[in-house]
PDB file of C-alpha atoms in Angstrom:
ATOM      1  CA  UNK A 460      17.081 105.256 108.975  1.00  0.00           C
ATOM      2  CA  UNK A 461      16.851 103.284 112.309  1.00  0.00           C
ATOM      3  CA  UNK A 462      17.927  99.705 111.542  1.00  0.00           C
ATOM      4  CA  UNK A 463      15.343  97.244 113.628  1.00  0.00           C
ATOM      5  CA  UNK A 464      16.529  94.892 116.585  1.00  0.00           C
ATOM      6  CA  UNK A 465      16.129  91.420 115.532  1.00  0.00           C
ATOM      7  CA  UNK A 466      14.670  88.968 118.970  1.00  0.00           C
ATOM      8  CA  UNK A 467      13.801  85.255 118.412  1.00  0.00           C
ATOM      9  CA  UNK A 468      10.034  83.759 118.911  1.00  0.00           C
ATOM     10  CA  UNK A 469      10.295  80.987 121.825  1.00  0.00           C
ATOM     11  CA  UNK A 470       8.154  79.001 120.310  1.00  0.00           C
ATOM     12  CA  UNK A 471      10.963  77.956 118.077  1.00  0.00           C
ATOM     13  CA  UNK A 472      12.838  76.351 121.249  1.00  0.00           C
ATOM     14  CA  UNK A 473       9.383  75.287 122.427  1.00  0.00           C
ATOM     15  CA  UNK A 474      10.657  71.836 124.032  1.00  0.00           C
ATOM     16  CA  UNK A 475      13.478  73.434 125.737  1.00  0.00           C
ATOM     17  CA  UNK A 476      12.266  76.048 127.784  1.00  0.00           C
ATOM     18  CA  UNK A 477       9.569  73.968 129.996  1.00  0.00           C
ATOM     19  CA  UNK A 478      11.624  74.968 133.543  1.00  0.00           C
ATOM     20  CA  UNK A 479      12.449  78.059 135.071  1.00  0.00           C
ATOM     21  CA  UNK A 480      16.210  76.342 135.036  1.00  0.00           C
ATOM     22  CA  UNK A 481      16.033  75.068 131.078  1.00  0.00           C
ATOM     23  CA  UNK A 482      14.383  78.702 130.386  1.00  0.00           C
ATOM     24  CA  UNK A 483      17.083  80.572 131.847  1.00  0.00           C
ATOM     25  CA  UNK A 484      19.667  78.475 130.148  1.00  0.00           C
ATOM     26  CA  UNK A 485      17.706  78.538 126.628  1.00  0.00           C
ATOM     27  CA  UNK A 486      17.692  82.689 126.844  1.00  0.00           C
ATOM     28  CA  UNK A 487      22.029  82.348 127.620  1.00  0.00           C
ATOM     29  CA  UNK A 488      22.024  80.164 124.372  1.00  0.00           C
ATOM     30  CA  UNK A 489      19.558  82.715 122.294  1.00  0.00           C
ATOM     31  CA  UNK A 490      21.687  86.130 123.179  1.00  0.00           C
ATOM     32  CA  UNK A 491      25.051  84.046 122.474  1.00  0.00           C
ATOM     33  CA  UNK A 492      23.960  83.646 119.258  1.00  0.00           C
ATOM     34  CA  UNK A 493      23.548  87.095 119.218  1.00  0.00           C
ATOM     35  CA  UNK A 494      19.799  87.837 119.552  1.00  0.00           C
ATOM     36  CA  UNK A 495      18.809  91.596 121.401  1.00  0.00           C
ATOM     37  CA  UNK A 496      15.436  89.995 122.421  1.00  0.00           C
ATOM     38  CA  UNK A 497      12.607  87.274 122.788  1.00  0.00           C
ATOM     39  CA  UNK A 498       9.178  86.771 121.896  1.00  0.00           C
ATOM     40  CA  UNK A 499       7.245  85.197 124.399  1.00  0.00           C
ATOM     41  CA  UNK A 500       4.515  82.790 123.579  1.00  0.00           C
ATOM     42  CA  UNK A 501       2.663  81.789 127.145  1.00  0.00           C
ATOM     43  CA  UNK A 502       1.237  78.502 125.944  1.00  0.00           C
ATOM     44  CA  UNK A 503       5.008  76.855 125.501  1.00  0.00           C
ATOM     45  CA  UNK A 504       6.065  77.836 129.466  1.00  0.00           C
ATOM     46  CA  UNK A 505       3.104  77.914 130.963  1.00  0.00           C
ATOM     47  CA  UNK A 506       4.855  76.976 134.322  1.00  0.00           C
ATOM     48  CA  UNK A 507       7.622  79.076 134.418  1.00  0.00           C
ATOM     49  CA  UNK A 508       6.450  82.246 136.629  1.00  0.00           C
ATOM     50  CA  UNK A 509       5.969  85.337 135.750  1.00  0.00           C
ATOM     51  CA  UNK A 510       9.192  86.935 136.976  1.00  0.00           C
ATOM     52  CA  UNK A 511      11.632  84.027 136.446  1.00  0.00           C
ATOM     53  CA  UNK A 512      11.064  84.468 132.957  1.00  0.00           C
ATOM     54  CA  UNK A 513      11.916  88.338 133.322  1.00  0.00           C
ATOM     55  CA  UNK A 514      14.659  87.397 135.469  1.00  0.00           C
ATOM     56  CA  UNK A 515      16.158  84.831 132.942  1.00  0.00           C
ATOM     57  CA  UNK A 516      15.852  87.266 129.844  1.00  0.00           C
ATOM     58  CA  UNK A 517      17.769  90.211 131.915  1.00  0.00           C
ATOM     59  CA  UNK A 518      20.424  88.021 133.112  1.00  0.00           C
ATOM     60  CA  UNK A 519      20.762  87.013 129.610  1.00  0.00           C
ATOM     61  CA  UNK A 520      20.857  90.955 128.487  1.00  0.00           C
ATOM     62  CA  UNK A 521      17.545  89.918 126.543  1.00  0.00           C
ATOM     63  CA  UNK A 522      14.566  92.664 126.178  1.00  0.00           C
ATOM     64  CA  UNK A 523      11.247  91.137 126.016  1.00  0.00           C
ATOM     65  CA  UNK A 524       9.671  92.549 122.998  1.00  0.00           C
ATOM     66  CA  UNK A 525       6.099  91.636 122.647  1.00  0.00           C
ATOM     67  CA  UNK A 526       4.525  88.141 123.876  1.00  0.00           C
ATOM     68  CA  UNK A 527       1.557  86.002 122.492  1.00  0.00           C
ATOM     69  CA  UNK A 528      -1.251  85.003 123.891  1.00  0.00           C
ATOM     70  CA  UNK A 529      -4.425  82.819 122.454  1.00  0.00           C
ATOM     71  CA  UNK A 530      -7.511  84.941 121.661  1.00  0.00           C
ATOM     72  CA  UNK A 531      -9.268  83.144 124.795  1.00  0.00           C
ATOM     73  CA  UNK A 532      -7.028  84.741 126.817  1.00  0.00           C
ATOM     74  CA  UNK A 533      -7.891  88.058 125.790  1.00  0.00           C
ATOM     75  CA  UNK A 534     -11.440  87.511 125.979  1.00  0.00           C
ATOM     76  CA  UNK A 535     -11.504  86.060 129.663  1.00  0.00           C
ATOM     77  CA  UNK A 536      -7.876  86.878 131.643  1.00  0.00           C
ATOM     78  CA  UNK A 537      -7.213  90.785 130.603  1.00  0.00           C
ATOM     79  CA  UNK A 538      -6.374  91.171 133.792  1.00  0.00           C
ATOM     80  CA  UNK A 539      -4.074  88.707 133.963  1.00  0.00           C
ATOM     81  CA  UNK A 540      -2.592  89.359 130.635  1.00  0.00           C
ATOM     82  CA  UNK A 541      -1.543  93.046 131.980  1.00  0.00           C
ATOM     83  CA  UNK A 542      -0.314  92.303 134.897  1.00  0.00           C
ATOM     84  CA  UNK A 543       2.073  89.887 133.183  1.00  0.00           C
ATOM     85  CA  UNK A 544       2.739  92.890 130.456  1.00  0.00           C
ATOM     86  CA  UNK A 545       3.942  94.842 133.438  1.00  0.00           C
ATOM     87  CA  UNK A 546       6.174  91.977 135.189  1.00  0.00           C
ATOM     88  CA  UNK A 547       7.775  91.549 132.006  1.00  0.00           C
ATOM     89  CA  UNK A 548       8.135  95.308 131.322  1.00  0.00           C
ATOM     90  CA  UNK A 549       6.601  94.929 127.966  1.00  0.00           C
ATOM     91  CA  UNK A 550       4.292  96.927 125.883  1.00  0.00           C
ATOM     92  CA  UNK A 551       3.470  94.895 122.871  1.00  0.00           C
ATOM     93  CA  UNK A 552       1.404  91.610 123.381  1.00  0.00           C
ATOM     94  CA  UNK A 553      -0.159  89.834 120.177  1.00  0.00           C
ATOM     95  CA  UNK A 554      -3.812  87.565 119.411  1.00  0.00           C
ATOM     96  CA  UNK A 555      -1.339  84.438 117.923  1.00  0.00           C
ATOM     97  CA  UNK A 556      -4.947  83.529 115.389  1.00  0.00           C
ATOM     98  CA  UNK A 557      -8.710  84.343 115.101  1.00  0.00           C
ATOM     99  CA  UNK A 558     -10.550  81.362 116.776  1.00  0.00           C
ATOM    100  CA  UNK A 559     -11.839  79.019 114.212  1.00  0.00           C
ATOM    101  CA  UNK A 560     -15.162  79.956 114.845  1.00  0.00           C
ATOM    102  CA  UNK A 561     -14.796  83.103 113.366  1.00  0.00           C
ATOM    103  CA  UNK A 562     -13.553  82.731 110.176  1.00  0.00           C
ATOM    104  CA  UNK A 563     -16.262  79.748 109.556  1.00  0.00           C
ATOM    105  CA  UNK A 564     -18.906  82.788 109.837  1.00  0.00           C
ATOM    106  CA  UNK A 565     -17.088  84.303 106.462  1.00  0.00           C
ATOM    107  CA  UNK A 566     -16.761  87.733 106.359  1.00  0.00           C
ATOM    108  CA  UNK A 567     -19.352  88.724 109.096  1.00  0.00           C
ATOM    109  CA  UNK A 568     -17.085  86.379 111.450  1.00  0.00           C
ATOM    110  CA  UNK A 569     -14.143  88.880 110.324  1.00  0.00           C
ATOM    111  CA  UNK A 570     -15.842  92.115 111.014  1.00  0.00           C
ATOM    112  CA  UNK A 571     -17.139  90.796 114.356  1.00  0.00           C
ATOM    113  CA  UNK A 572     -13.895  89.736 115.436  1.00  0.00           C
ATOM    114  CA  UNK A 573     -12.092  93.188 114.443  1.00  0.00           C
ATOM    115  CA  UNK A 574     -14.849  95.058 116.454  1.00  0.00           C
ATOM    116  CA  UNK A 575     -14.112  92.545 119.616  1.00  0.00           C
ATOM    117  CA  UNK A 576     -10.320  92.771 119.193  1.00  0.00           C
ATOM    118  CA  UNK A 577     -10.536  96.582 118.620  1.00  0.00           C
ATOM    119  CA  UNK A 578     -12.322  97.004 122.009  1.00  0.00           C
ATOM    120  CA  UNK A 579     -10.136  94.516 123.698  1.00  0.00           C
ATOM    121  CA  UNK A 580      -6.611  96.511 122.073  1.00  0.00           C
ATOM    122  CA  UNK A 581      -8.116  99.741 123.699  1.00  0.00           C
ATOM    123  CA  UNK A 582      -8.771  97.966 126.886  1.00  0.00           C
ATOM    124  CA  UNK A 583      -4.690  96.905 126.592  1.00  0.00           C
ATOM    125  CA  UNK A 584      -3.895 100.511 125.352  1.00  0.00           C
ATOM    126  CA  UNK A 585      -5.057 102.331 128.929  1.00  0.00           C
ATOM    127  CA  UNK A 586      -2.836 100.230 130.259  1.00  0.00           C
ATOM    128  CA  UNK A 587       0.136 100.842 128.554  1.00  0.00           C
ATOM    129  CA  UNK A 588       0.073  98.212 126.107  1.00  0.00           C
ATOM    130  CA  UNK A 589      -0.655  97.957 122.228  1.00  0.00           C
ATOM    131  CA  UNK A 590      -2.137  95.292 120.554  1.00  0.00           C
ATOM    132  CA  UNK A 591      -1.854  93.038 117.580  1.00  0.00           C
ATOM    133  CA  UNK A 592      -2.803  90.466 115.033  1.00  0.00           C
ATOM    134  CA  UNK A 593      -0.656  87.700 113.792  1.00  0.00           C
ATOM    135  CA  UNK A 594      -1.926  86.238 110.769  1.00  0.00           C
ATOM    136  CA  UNK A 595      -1.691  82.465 109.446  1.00  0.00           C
ATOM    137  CA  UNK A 596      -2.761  82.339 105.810  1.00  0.00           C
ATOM    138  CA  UNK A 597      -6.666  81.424 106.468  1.00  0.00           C
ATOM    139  CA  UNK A 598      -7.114  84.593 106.620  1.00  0.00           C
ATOM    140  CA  UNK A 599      -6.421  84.954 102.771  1.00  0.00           C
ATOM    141  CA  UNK A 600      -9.345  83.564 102.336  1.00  0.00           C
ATOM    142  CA  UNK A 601     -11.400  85.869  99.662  1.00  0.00           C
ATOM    143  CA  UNK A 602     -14.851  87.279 100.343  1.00  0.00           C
ATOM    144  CA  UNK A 603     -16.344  89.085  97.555  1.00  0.00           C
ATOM    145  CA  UNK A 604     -13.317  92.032  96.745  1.00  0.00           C
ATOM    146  CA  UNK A 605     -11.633  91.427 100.113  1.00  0.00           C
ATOM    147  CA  UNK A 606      -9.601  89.004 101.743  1.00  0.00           C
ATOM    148  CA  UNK A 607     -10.142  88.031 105.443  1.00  0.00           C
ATOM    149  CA  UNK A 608      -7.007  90.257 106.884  1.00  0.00           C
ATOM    150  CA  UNK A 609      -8.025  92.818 105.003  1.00  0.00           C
ATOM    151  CA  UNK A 610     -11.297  93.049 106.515  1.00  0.00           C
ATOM    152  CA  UNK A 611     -10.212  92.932 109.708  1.00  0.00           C
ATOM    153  CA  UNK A 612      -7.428  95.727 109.242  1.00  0.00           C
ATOM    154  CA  UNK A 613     -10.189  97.694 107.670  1.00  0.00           C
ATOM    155  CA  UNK A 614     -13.001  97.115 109.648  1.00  0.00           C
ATOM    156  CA  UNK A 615     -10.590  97.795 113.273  1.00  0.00           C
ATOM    157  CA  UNK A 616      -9.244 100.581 115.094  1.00  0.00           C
ATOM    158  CA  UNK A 617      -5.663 101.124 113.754  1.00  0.00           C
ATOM    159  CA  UNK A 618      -4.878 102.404 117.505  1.00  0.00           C
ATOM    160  CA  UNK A 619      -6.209  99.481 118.772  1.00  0.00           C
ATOM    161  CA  UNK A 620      -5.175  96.963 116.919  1.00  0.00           C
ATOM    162  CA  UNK A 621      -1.532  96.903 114.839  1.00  0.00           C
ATOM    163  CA  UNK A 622      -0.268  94.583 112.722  1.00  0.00           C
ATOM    164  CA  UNK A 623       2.282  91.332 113.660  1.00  0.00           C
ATOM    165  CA  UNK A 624       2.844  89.957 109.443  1.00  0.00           C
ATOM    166  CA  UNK A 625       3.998  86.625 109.395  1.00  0.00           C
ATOM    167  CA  UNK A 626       6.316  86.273 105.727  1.00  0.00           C
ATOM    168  CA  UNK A 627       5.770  82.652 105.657  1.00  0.00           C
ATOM    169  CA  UNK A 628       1.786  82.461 106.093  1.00  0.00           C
ATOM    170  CA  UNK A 629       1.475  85.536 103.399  1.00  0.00           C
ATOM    171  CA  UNK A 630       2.996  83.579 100.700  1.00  0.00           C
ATOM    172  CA  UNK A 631       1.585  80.301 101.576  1.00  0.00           C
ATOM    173  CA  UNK A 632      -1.624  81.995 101.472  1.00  0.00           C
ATOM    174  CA  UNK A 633      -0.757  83.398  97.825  1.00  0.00           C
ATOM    175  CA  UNK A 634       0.097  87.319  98.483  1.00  0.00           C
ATOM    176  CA  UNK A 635       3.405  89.259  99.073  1.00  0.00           C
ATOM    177  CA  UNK A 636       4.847  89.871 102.053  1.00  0.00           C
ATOM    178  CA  UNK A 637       6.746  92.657 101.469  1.00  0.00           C
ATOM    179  CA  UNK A 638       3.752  94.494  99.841  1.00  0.00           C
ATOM    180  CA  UNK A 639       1.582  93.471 103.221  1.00  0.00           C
ATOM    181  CA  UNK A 640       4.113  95.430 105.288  1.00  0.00           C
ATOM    182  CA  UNK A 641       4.132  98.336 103.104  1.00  0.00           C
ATOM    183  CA  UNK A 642      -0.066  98.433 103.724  1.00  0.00           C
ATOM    184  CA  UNK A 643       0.472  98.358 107.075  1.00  0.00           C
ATOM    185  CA  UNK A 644       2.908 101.124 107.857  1.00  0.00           C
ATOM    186  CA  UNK A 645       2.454 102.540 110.657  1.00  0.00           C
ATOM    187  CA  UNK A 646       0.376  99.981 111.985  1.00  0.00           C
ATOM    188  CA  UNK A 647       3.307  97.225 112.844  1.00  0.00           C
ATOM    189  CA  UNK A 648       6.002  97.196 115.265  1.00  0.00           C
ATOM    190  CA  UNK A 649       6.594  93.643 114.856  1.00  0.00           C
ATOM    191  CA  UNK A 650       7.306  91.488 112.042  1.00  0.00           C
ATOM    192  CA  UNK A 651       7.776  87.813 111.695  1.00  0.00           C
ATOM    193  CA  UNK A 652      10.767  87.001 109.665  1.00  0.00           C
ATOM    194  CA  UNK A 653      10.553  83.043 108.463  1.00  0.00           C
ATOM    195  CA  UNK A 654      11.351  81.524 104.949  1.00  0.00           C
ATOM    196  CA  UNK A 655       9.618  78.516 103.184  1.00  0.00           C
ATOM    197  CA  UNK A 656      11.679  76.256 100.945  1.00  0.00           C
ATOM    198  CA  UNK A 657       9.925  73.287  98.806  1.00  0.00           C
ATOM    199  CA  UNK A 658      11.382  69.984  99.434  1.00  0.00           C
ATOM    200  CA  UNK A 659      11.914  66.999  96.382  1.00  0.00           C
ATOM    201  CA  UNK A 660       8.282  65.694  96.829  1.00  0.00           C
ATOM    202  CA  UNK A 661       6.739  68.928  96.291  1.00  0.00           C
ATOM    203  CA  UNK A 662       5.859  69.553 100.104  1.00  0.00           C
ATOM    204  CA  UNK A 663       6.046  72.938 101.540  1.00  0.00           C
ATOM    205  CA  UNK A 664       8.289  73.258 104.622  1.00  0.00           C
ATOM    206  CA  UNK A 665       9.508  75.871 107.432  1.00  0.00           C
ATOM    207  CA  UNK A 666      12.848  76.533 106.270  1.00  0.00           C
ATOM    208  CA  UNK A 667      15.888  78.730 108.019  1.00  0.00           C
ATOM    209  CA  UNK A 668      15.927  82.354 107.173  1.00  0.00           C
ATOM    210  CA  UNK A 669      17.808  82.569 103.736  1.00  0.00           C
ATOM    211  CA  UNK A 670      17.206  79.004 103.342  1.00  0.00           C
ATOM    212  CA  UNK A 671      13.890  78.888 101.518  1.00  0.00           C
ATOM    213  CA  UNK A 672      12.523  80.933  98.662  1.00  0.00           C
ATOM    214  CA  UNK A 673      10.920  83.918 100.100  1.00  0.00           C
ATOM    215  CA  UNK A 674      12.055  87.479  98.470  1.00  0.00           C
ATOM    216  CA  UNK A 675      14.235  88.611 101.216  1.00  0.00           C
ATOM    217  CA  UNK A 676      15.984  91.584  99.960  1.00  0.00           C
ATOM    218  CA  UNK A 677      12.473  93.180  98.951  1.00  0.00           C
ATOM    219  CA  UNK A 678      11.051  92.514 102.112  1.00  0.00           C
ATOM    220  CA  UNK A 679      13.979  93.661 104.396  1.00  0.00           C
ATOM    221  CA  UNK A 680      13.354  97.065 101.979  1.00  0.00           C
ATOM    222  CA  UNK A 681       9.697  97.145 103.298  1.00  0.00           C
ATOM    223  CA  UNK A 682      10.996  96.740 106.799  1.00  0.00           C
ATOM    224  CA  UNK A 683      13.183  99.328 106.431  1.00  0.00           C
ATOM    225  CA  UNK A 684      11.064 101.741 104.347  1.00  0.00           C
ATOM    226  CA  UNK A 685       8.256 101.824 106.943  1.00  0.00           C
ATOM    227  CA  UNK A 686      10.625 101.850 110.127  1.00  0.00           C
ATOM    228  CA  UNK A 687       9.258  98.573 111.766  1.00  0.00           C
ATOM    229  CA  UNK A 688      11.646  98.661 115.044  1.00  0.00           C
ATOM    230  CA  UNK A 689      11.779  94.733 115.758  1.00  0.00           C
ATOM    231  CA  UNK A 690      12.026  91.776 113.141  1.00  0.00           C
ATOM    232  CA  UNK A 691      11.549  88.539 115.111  1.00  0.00           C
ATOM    233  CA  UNK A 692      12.432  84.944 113.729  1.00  0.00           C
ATOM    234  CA  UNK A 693      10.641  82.753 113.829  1.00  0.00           C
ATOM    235  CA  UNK A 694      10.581  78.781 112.513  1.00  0.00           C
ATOM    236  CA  UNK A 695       7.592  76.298 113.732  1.00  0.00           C
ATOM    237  CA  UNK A 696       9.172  73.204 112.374  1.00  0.00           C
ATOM    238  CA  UNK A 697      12.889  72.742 112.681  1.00  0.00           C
ATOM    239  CA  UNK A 698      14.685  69.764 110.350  1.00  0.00           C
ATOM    240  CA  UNK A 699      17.578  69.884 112.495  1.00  0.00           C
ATOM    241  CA  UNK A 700      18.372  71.449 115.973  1.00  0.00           C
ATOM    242  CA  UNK A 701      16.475  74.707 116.739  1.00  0.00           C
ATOM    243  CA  UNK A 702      19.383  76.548 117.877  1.00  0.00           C
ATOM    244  CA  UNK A 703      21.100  75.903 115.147  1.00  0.00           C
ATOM    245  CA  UNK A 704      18.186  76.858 113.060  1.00  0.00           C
ATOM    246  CA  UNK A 705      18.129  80.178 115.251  1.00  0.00           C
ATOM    247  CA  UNK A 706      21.725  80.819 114.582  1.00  0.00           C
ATOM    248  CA  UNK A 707      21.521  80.326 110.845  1.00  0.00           C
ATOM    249  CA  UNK A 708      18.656  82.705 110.824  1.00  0.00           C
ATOM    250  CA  UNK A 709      20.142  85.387 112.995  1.00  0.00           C
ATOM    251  CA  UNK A 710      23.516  84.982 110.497  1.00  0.00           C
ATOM    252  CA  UNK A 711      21.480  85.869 107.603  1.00  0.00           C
ATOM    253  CA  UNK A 712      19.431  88.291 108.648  1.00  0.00           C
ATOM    254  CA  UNK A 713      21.852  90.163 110.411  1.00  0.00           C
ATOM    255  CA  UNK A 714      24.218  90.844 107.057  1.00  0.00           C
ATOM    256  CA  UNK A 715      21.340  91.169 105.352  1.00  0.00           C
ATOM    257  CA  UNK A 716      20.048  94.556 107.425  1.00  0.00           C
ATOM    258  CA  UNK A 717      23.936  95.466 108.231  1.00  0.00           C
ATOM    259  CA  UNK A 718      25.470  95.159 104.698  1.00  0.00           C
TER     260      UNK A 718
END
């Protein structure tokens, strides 16, 4: 069994990487911590070119392993979109969440955005790039005997479009995440590793890999089990310094796939 290469989503160091100079120095900081790549997320360096940000994640021994990009994007700057897939040498690009518009249609909102994203993800397939969704827990949203995600797995080309699970939005939207990665085997080269913990006063926060109270030893054996090649960490909100918060993540999950 293959053990997957664990990269860090950018958006976590969001307010450091607004430069071509504080992005190179951010990807130095990520690999030191020990990190084999990056998720890119386009919105949080929008003025760093193209190939400075390849640049800065090979001089930092950093492979680029899928990037994010809003569904707008997709919609009206494929071109664009590819040709920065091909700067950046990298084959996996994501939809970061359905458009609010969408989802207020219910269920036909769902199956119209699968057929859209399904004909945009073989658009990105002829040119050498594979598609997926990344879901927030809206999409748990029940209609009838089906949730939203699962209508829009269902009602989509698997070729077209894979599979990006986020742990922490499955369980705050009530299901399991290590049971959503086993339904999508096959389907998911990417998966978002990021905890939850519950603080005093009853709030729900992003917590630090290992930190929170997700069921991490079930859903690294889901990882494993269906041979998903790249685990990226992720944490939106940060209660202390986000390199720190990287580093305590990439601690724990690395014993926990190497033990």
């Amino acid at each position: 069994m293959t053990k997957p290469q664990l990269a860090a989503q950018v958006y976590t160091i969001r307010d450091f990487i607004k430069t071509a100079d504080t992005f190179a120095e951010s990807m130095q900081r990520v690999r030191a911590i020990g990190y084999d790549g990056v998720q890119l997320d386009l919105e949080h360096h929008p003025d760093v070119p193209a190939a400075a940000i390849k640049r800065a994640c090979d001089d930092a021994g950093l492979t680029i392993c899928i990037s994010h990009f809003g569904y707008e994007l997709f919609a009206s700057e494929l071109d664009a979109i590819i040709e920065r897939q091909q700067i950046w040498q990298c084959s996996q690009t994501a939809i970061v969440a359905m458009p609010r518009s969408y989802h207020e249609d219910g269920a036909d909102g769902y199956r119209r955005f699968a057929a859209e994203a399904s004909a945009i993800g073989e658009k990105l397939a002829a040119a050498g790039t594979t598609l997926s969704y990344h879901n927030h827990s809206f999409e748990f949203v029940r209609y009838g005997g089906q949730t939203g995600l699962e209508i829009i797995f269902a009602e989509s080309e698997p070729r077209n479009l894979h599979a990006e699970i986020d742990t922490y939005w499955v369980q705050h939207g009530g299901a399991d995440p290590a049971d959503w990665i086993r339904r999508v085997a096959g389907r998911m080269n990417i998966v978002h590793y990021k905890d939850m913990a519950i603080l005093p006063t009853g709030e729900q926060v992003f917590a630090e890999v290992g930190e929170g109270n997700l069921n991490w030893p079930a859903i690294l054996d889901s990882t494993l089990a269906t041979n998903v090649p790249w685990i990226v960490v992720e944490q939106d909100r940060c209660r202390r310094d986000p390199f720190e918060s990287l580093a305590m993540s990439y601690q724990f999950v690395h014993q926990l796939v190497w033990q």
